[in-house]
Amino acid sequence: MFTGIIADIGEVVSLKKQGDWQLRIKTSWNTNDIKIGASIACSGICLTVLKLGRNFFDVAASMETVSVTTLQNWQIGKKINLERALKFGDELGGHIVSGHVDGIATIAQIKPEKDSFRIKFLVDDIMKGLVAAKGSVAIDGISLTVNTVTDSSFDVNIISHTWQ
């Protein structure tokens, strides 16, 4: 039974962009605790483990996944948030996020605000109407509360702990 931490910062150490993209992700986790077929959120993108090695796992991403996520911009050396799937009985902290990626928002502004950072995101036409003030969005695997929304943007605050 897995008893370690469920979050980590990983690194893309191999990336093959032929057919479905093949990625190797370096992790500090003990990969003996991971099973082939496990789902791991990689910066919020749920990917299936295909192969395991000492301190790494391999995943694949379909072109649909690549086209609607930030994965399309990943390069070797990219640091990414890693999060294991929860099991019944595990502690739940924060929000439960379900669903799939609707699109990619672009950072328009980052402004320090007391001890946190207010980040303004621009959205394209596909995402208009999908974001609600005081609702939740998942950005890079982080569930955040939306502050304000306009036709073309929304903003959130990131506390210093999350920022780090």
JSON list of C-alpha atoms in Angstrom, two decimals:
[
{"chain": "A", "resi": 1, "resn": "MET", "atom": "CA", "xyz": [0.00, 0.00, 0.00]},
{"chain": "A", "resi": 2, "resn": "PHE", "atom": "CA", "xyz": [1.28, 3.45, -0.96]},
{"chain": "A", "resi": 3, "resn": "THR", "atom": "CA", "xyz": [1.92, 5.55, 2.12]},
{"chain": "A", "resi": 4, "resn": "GLY", "atom": "CA", "xyz": [4.18, 8.30, 0.71]},
{"chain": "A", "resi": 5, "resn": "ILE", "atom": "CA", "xyz": [3.40, 11.82, -0.36]},
{"chain": "A", "resi": 6, "resn": "ILE", "atom": "CA", "xyz": [1.01, 12.22, -3.25]},
{"chain": "A", "resi": 7, "resn": "ALA", "atom": "CA", "xyz": [2.55, 15.40, -4.74]},
{"chain": "A", "resi": 8, "resn": "ASP", "atom": "CA", "xyz": [5.99, 16.04, -6.21]},
{"chain": "A", "resi": 9, "resn": "ILE", "atom": "CA", "xyz": [7.79, 18.30, -8.66]},
{"chain": "A", "resi": 10, "resn": "GLY", "atom": "CA", "xyz": [8.84, 16.22, -11.64]},
{"chain": "A", "resi": 11, "resn": "GLU", "atom": "CA", "xyz": [10.96, 16.94, -14.68]},
{"chain": "A", "resi": 12, "resn": "VAL", "atom": "CA", "xyz": [10.49, 16.00, -18.33]},
{"chain": "A", "resi": 13, "resn": "VAL", "atom": "CA", "xyz": [13.66, 14.10, -19.21]},
{"chain": "A", "resi": 14, "resn": "SER", "atom": "CA", "xyz": [12.60, 12.62, -22.55]},
{"chain": "A", "resi": 15, "resn": "LEU", "atom": "CA", "xyz": [10.01, 13.76, -25.10]},
{"chain": "A", "resi": 16, "resn": "LYS", "atom": "CA", "xyz": [9.25, 12.05, -28.42]},
{"chain": "A", "resi": 17, "resn": "LYS", "atom": "CA", "xyz": [6.76, 13.90, -30.62]},
{"chain": "A", "resi": 18, "resn": "GLN", "atom": "CA", "xyz": [5.94, 11.11, -33.06]},
{"chain": "A", "resi": 19, "resn": "GLY", "atom": "CA", "xyz": [2.36, 9.84, -33.15]},
{"chain": "A", "resi": 20, "resn": "ASP", "atom": "CA", "xyz": [1.11, 9.98, -29.58]},
{"chain": "A", "resi": 21, "resn": "TRP", "atom": "CA", "xyz": [3.73, 11.93, -27.67]},
{"chain": "A", "resi": 22, "resn": "GLN", "atom": "CA", "xyz": [5.91, 9.75, -25.41]},
{"chain": "A", "resi": 23, "resn": "LEU", "atom": "CA", "xyz": [7.28, 11.35, -22.25]},
{"chain": "A", "resi": 24, "resn": "ARG", "atom": "CA", "xyz": [9.62, 10.20, -19.51]},
{"chain": "A", "resi": 25, "resn": "ILE", "atom": "CA", "xyz": [9.08, 12.01, -16.21]},
{"chain": "A", "resi": 26, "resn": "LYS", "atom": "CA", "xyz": [11.72, 12.05, -13.47]},
{"chain": "A", "resi": 27, "resn": "THR", "atom": "CA", "xyz": [10.34, 11.95, -9.92]},
{"chain": "A", "resi": 28, "resn": "SER", "atom": "CA", "xyz": [11.62, 11.67, -6.35]},
{"chain": "A", "resi": 29, "resn": "TRP", "atom": "CA", "xyz": [8.88, 9.13, -5.59]},
{"chain": "A", "resi": 30, "resn": "ASN", "atom": "CA", "xyz": [9.70, 5.51, -4.94]},
{"chain": "A", "resi": 31, "resn": "THR", "atom": "CA", "xyz": [8.39, 4.14, -8.22]},
{"chain": "A", "resi": 32, "resn": "ASN", "atom": "CA", "xyz": [7.99, 0.67, -6.67]},
{"chain": "A", "resi": 33, "resn": "ASP", "atom": "CA", "xyz": [4.75, 2.12, -5.22]},
{"chain": "A", "resi": 34, "resn": "ILE", "atom": "CA", "xyz": [3.37, 2.97, -8.69]},
{"chain": "A", "resi": 35, "resn": "LYS", "atom": "CA", "xyz": [1.59, 0.44, -10.89]},
{"chain": "A", "resi": 36, "resn": "ILE", "atom": "CA", "xyz": [1.50, 0.27, -14.68]},
{"chain": "A", "resi": 37, "resn": "GLY", "atom": "CA", "xyz": [-1.83, 1.82, -15.71]},
{"chain": "A", "resi": 38, "resn": "ALA", "atom": "CA", "xyz": [-1.91, 4.26, -12.78]},
{"chain": "A", "resi": 39, "resn": "SER", "atom": "CA", "xyz": [-3.17, 7.77, -13.55]},
{"chain": "A", "resi": 40, "resn": "ILE", "atom": "CA", "xyz": [-0.83, 10.58, -12.52]},
{"chain": "A", "resi": 41, "resn": "ALA", "atom": "CA", "xyz": [-1.77, 14.24, -12.92]},
{"chain": "A", "resi": 42, "resn": "CYS", "atom": "CA", "xyz": [1.16, 15.94, -14.64]},
{"chain": "A", "resi": 43, "resn": "SER", "atom": "CA", "xyz": [0.61, 19.69, -14.19]},
{"chain": "A", "resi": 44, "resn": "GLY", "atom": "CA", "xyz": [-3.09, 18.89, -14.11]},
{"chain": "A", "resi": 45, "resn": "ILE", "atom": "CA", "xyz": [-3.03, 16.62, -17.19]},
{"chain": "A", "resi": 46, "resn": "CYS", "atom": "CA", "xyz": [-4.03, 13.08, -16.21]},
{"chain": "A", "resi": 47, "resn": "LEU", "atom": "CA", "xyz": [-1.70, 10.65, -17.95]},
{"chain": "A", "resi": 48, "resn": "THR", "atom": "CA", "xyz": [-1.44, 6.85, -17.74]},
{"chain": "A", "resi": 49, "resn": "VAL", "atom": "CA", "xyz": [1.80, 5.21, -16.57]},
{"chain": "A", "resi": 50, "resn": "LEU", "atom": "CA", "xyz": [3.14, 2.91, -19.29]},
{"chain": "A", "resi": 51, "resn": "LYS", "atom": "CA", "xyz": [6.59, 2.03, -17.95]},
{"chain": "A", "resi": 52, "resn": "LEU", "atom": "CA", "xyz": [8.45, 2.42, -14.67]},
{"chain": "A", "resi": 53, "resn": "GLY", "atom": "CA", "xyz": [12.11, 2.71, -13.75]},
{"chain": "A", "resi": 54, "resn": "ARG", "atom": "CA", "xyz": [14.19, 3.92, -10.86]},
{"chain": "A", "resi": 55, "resn": "ASN", "atom": "CA", "xyz": [12.88, 7.46, -10.18]},
{"chain": "A", "resi": 56, "resn": "PHE", "atom": "CA", "xyz": [11.04, 7.83, -13.49]},
{"chain": "A", "resi": 57, "resn": "PHE", "atom": "CA", "xyz": [7.85, 6.82, -15.24]},
{"chain": "A", "resi": 58, "resn": "ASP", "atom": "CA", "xyz": [6.80, 6.92, -18.90]},
{"chain": "A", "resi": 59, "resn": "VAL", "atom": "CA", "xyz": [3.45, 8.20, -20.20]},
{"chain": "A", "resi": 60, "resn": "ALA", "atom": "CA", "xyz": [1.86, 8.93, -23.57]},
{"chain": "A", "resi": 61, "resn": "ALA", "atom": "CA", "xyz": [-0.38, 11.80, -24.63]},
{"chain": "A", "resi": 62, "resn": "SER", "atom": "CA", "xyz": [-2.78, 11.69, -27.56]},
{"chain": "A", "resi": 63, "resn": "MET", "atom": "CA", "xyz": [-2.83, 14.58, -30.02]},
{"chain": "A", "resi": 64, "resn": "GLU", "atom": "CA", "xyz": [-6.20, 15.64, -28.56]},
{"chain": "A", "resi": 65, "resn": "THR", "atom": "CA", "xyz": [-4.58, 15.98, -25.13]},
{"chain": "A", "resi": 66, "resn": "VAL", "atom": "CA", "xyz": [-1.61, 17.85, -26.61]},
{"chain": "A", "resi": 67, "resn": "SER", "atom": "CA", "xyz": [-3.88, 20.22, -28.57]},
{"chain": "A", "resi": 68, "resn": "VAL", "atom": "CA", "xyz": [-5.92, 21.41, -25.57]},
{"chain": "A", "resi": 69, "resn": "THR", "atom": "CA", "xyz": [-3.24, 21.55, -22.86]},
{"chain": "A", "resi": 70, "resn": "THR", "atom": "CA", "xyz": [0.01, 23.31, -22.09]},
{"chain": "A", "resi": 71, "resn": "LEU", "atom": "CA", "xyz": [1.76, 20.03, -22.85]},
{"chain": "A", "resi": 72, "resn": "GLN", "atom": "CA", "xyz": [2.10, 21.34, -26.41]},
{"chain": "A", "resi": 73, "resn": "ASN", "atom": "CA", "xyz": [4.78, 23.75, -25.10]},
{"chain": "A", "resi": 74, "resn": "TRP", "atom": "CA", "xyz": [6.70, 21.32, -22.89]},
{"chain": "A", "resi": 75, "resn": "GLN", "atom": "CA", "xyz": [10.39, 20.72, -23.54]},
{"chain": "A", "resi": 76, "resn": "ILE", "atom": "CA", "xyz": [13.05, 18.51, -21.97]},
{"chain": "A", "resi": 77, "resn": "GLY", "atom": "CA", "xyz": [13.93, 20.02, -18.59]},
{"chain": "A", "resi": 78, "resn": "LYS", "atom": "CA", "xyz": [10.41, 21.36, -17.95]},
{"chain": "A", "resi": 79, "resn": "LYS", "atom": "CA", "xyz": [9.47, 21.19, -14.25]},
{"chain": "A", "resi": 80, "resn": "ILE", "atom": "CA", "xyz": [5.91, 19.96, -13.70]},
{"chain": "A", "resi": 81, "resn": "ASN", "atom": "CA", "xyz": [3.55, 19.39, -10.78]},
{"chain": "A", "resi": 82, "resn": "LEU", "atom": "CA", "xyz": [2.93, 15.69, -10.14]},
{"chain": "A", "resi": 83, "resn": "GLU", "atom": "CA", "xyz": [0.00, 14.36, -8.17]},
{"chain": "A", "resi": 84, "resn": "ARG", "atom": "CA", "xyz": [-0.96, 10.75, -7.55]},
{"chain": "A", "resi": 85, "resn": "ALA", "atom": "CA", "xyz": [-4.58, 9.66, -7.60]},
{"chain": "A", "resi": 86, "resn": "LEU", "atom": "CA", "xyz": [-6.27, 9.59, -4.19]},
{"chain": "A", "resi": 87, "resn": "LYS", "atom": "CA", "xyz": [-7.61, 6.39, -2.70]},
{"chain": "A", "resi": 88, "resn": "PHE", "atom": "CA", "xyz": [-10.77, 6.07, -0.67]},
{"chain": "A", "resi": 89, "resn": "GLY", "atom": "CA", "xyz": [-9.87, 6.80, 2.92]},
{"chain": "A", "resi": 90, "resn": "ASP", "atom": "CA", "xyz": [-7.10, 9.28, 2.02]},
{"chain": "A", "resi": 91, "resn": "GLU", "atom": "CA", "xyz": [-7.27, 12.76, 3.48]},
{"chain": "A", "resi": 92, "resn": "LEU", "atom": "CA", "xyz": [-8.94, 15.24, 1.12]},
{"chain": "A", "resi": 93, "resn": "GLY", "atom": "CA", "xyz": [-7.60, 18.77, 1.26]},
{"chain": "A", "resi": 94, "resn": "GLY", "atom": "CA", "xyz": [-8.78, 21.52, -1.06]},
{"chain": "A", "resi": 95, "resn": "HIS", "atom": "CA", "xyz": [-11.25, 20.94, -3.85]},
{"chain": "A", "resi": 96, "resn": "ILE", "atom": "CA", "xyz": [-12.13, 17.80, -5.74]},
{"chain": "A", "resi": 97, "resn": "VAL", "atom": "CA", "xyz": [-11.53, 18.55, -9.41]},
{"chain": "A", "resi": 98, "resn": "SER", "atom": "CA", "xyz": [-13.31, 16.53, -12.07]},
{"chain": "A", "resi": 99, "resn": "GLY", "atom": "CA", "xyz": [-13.84, 16.88, -15.76]},
{"chain": "A", "resi": 100, "resn": "HIS", "atom": "CA", "xyz": [-11.48, 17.50, -18.60]},
{"chain": "A", "resi": 101, "resn": "VAL", "atom": "CA", "xyz": [-9.49, 20.38, -20.01]},
{"chain": "A", "resi": 102, "resn": "ASP", "atom": "CA", "xyz": [-11.60, 22.98, -21.82]},
{"chain": "A", "resi": 103, "resn": "GLY", "atom": "CA", "xyz": [-8.75, 25.05, -23.19]},
{"chain": "A", "resi": 104, "resn": "ILE", "atom": "CA", "xyz": [-5.62, 27.02, -22.48]},
{"chain": "A", "resi": 105, "resn": "ALA", "atom": "CA", "xyz": [-5.62, 30.39, -20.76]},
{"chain": "A", "resi": 106, "resn": "THR", "atom": "CA", "xyz": [-2.71, 32.80, -21.23]},
{"chain": "A", "resi": 107, "resn": "ILE", "atom": "CA", "xyz": [-1.15, 34.77, -18.38]},
{"chain": "A", "resi": 108, "resn": "ALA", "atom": "CA", "xyz": [-1.69, 38.48, -19.07]},
{"chain": "A", "resi": 109, "resn": "GLN", "atom": "CA", "xyz": [-0.46, 39.93, -15.78]},
{"chain": "A", "resi": 110, "resn": "ILE", "atom": "CA", "xyz": [1.06, 38.90, -12.46]},
{"chain": "A", "resi": 111, "resn": "LYS", "atom": "CA", "xyz": [0.75, 41.48, -9.72]},
{"chain": "A", "resi": 112, "resn": "PRO", "atom": "CA", "xyz": [1.93, 41.13, -6.10]},
{"chain": "A", "resi": 113, "resn": "GLU", "atom": "CA", "xyz": [-0.97, 41.71, -3.71]},
{"chain": "A", "resi": 114, "resn": "LYS", "atom": "CA", "xyz": [0.08, 41.75, -0.04]},
{"chain": "A", "resi": 115, "resn": "ASP", "atom": "CA", "xyz": [1.54, 38.25, 0.58]},
{"chain": "A", "resi": 116, "resn": "SER", "atom": "CA", "xyz": [-0.04, 36.69, -2.51]},
{"chain": "A", "resi": 117, "resn": "PHE", "atom": "CA", "xyz": [-0.03, 37.17, -6.26]},
{"chain": "A", "resi": 118, "resn": "ARG", "atom": "CA", "xyz": [-3.02, 38.15, -8.40]},
{"chain": "A", "resi": 119, "resn": "ILE", "atom": "CA", "xyz": [-2.80, 36.53, -11.81]},
{"chain": "A", "resi": 120, "resn": "LYS", "atom": "CA", "xyz": [-4.91, 37.67, -14.74]},
{"chain": "A", "resi": 121, "resn": "PHE", "atom": "CA", "xyz": [-5.58, 35.11, -17.49]},
{"chain": "A", "resi": 122, "resn": "LEU", "atom": "CA", "xyz": [-6.84, 35.79, -21.00]},
{"chain": "A", "resi": 123, "resn": "VAL", "atom": "CA", "xyz": [-9.29, 33.28, -22.48]},
{"chain": "A", "resi": 124, "resn": "ASP", "atom": "CA", "xyz": [-10.23, 32.56, -26.08]},
{"chain": "A", "resi": 125, "resn": "ASP", "atom": "CA", "xyz": [-13.74, 32.35, -27.52]},
{"chain": "A", "resi": 126, "resn": "ILE", "atom": "CA", "xyz": [-14.00, 28.62, -26.71]},
{"chain": "A", "resi": 127, "resn": "MET", "atom": "CA", "xyz": [-13.70, 29.33, -22.98]},
{"chain": "A", "resi": 128, "resn": "LYS", "atom": "CA", "xyz": [-15.99, 32.37, -22.81]},
{"chain": "A", "resi": 129, "resn": "GLY", "atom": "CA", "xyz": [-18.88, 31.66, -20.48]},
{"chain": "A", "resi": 130, "resn": "LEU", "atom": "CA", "xyz": [-17.19, 28.64, -18.88]},
{"chain": "A", "resi": 131, "resn": "VAL", "atom": "CA", "xyz": [-15.56, 30.54, -16.00]},
{"chain": "A", "resi": 132, "resn": "ALA", "atom": "CA", "xyz": [-17.69, 31.97, -13.18]},
{"chain": "A", "resi": 133, "resn": "ALA", "atom": "CA", "xyz": [-16.73, 34.51, -10.53]},
{"chain": "A", "resi": 134, "resn": "LYS", "atom": "CA", "xyz": [-16.23, 32.74, -7.18]},
{"chain": "A", "resi": 135, "resn": "GLY", "atom": "CA", "xyz": [-16.26, 29.42, -9.02]},
{"chain": "A", "resi": 136, "resn": "SER", "atom": "CA", "xyz": [-13.26, 27.12, -9.28]},
{"chain": "A", "resi": 137, "resn": "VAL", "atom": "CA", "xyz": [-10.74, 26.58, -12.06]},
{"chain": "A", "resi": 138, "resn": "ALA", "atom": "CA", "xyz": [-7.87, 24.13, -12.20]},
{"chain": "A", "resi": 139, "resn": "ILE", "atom": "CA", "xyz": [-4.70, 25.71, -13.52]},
{"chain": "A", "resi": 140, "resn": "ASP", "atom": "CA", "xyz": [-1.61, 23.56, -13.90]},
{"chain": "A", "resi": 141, "resn": "GLY", "atom": "CA", "xyz": [-3.23, 21.05, -11.55]},
{"chain": "A", "resi": 142, "resn": "ILE", "atom": "CA", "xyz": [-3.97, 23.64, -8.86]},
{"chain": "A", "resi": 143, "resn": "SER", "atom": "CA", "xyz": [-7.62, 24.21, -7.93]},
{"chain": "A", "resi": 144, "resn": "LEU", "atom": "CA", "xyz": [-8.20, 27.94, -7.49]},
{"chain": "A", "resi": 145, "resn": "THR", "atom": "CA", "xyz": [-11.12, 30.22, -6.72]},
{"chain": "A", "resi": 146, "resn": "VAL", "atom": "CA", "xyz": [-11.90, 32.77, -9.44]},
{"chain": "A", "resi": 147, "resn": "ASN", "atom": "CA", "xyz": [-11.94, 36.40, -8.28]},
{"chain": "A", "resi": 148, "resn": "THR", "atom": "CA", "xyz": [-13.45, 38.30, -11.20]},
{"chain": "A", "resi": 149, "resn": "VAL", "atom": "CA", "xyz": [-14.46, 37.52, -14.79]},
{"chain": "A", "resi": 150, "resn": "THR", "atom": "CA", "xyz": [-14.76, 39.64, -17.93]},
{"chain": "A", "resi": 151, "resn": "ASP", "atom": "CA", "xyz": [-15.62, 38.62, -21.50]},
{"chain": "A", "resi": 152, "resn": "SER", "atom": "CA", "xyz": [-11.97, 37.94, -22.27]},
{"chain": "A", "resi": 153, "resn": "SER", "atom": "CA", "xyz": [-10.28, 37.30, -18.90]},
{"chain": "A", "resi": 154, "resn": "PHE", "atom": "CA", "xyz": [-10.46, 36.11, -15.31]},
{"chain": "A", "resi": 155, "resn": "ASP", "atom": "CA", "xyz": [-8.17, 36.45, -12.33]},
{"chain": "A", "resi": 156, "resn": "VAL", "atom": "CA", "xyz": [-7.19, 34.40, -9.30]},
{"chain": "A", "resi": 157, "resn": "ASN", "atom": "CA", "xyz": [-4.97, 34.84, -6.26]},
{"chain": "A", "resi": 158, "resn": "ILE", "atom": "CA", "xyz": [-2.11, 32.48, -5.43]},
{"chain": "A", "resi": 159, "resn": "ILE", "atom": "CA", "xyz": [-0.96, 32.46, -1.79]},
{"chain": "A", "resi": 160, "resn": "SER", "atom": "CA", "xyz": [2.80, 32.39, -1.15]},
{"chain": "A", "resi": 161, "resn": "HIS", "atom": "CA", "xyz": [2.80, 28.70, -0.12]},
{"chain": "A", "resi": 162, "resn": "THR", "atom": "CA", "xyz": [1.24, 27.66, -3.45]},
{"chain": "A", "resi": 163, "resn": "TRP", "atom": "CA", "xyz": [3.46, 30.08, -5.37]},
{"chain": "A", "resi": 164, "resn": "GLN", "atom": "CA", "xyz": [6.58, 28.48, -3.91]}
]
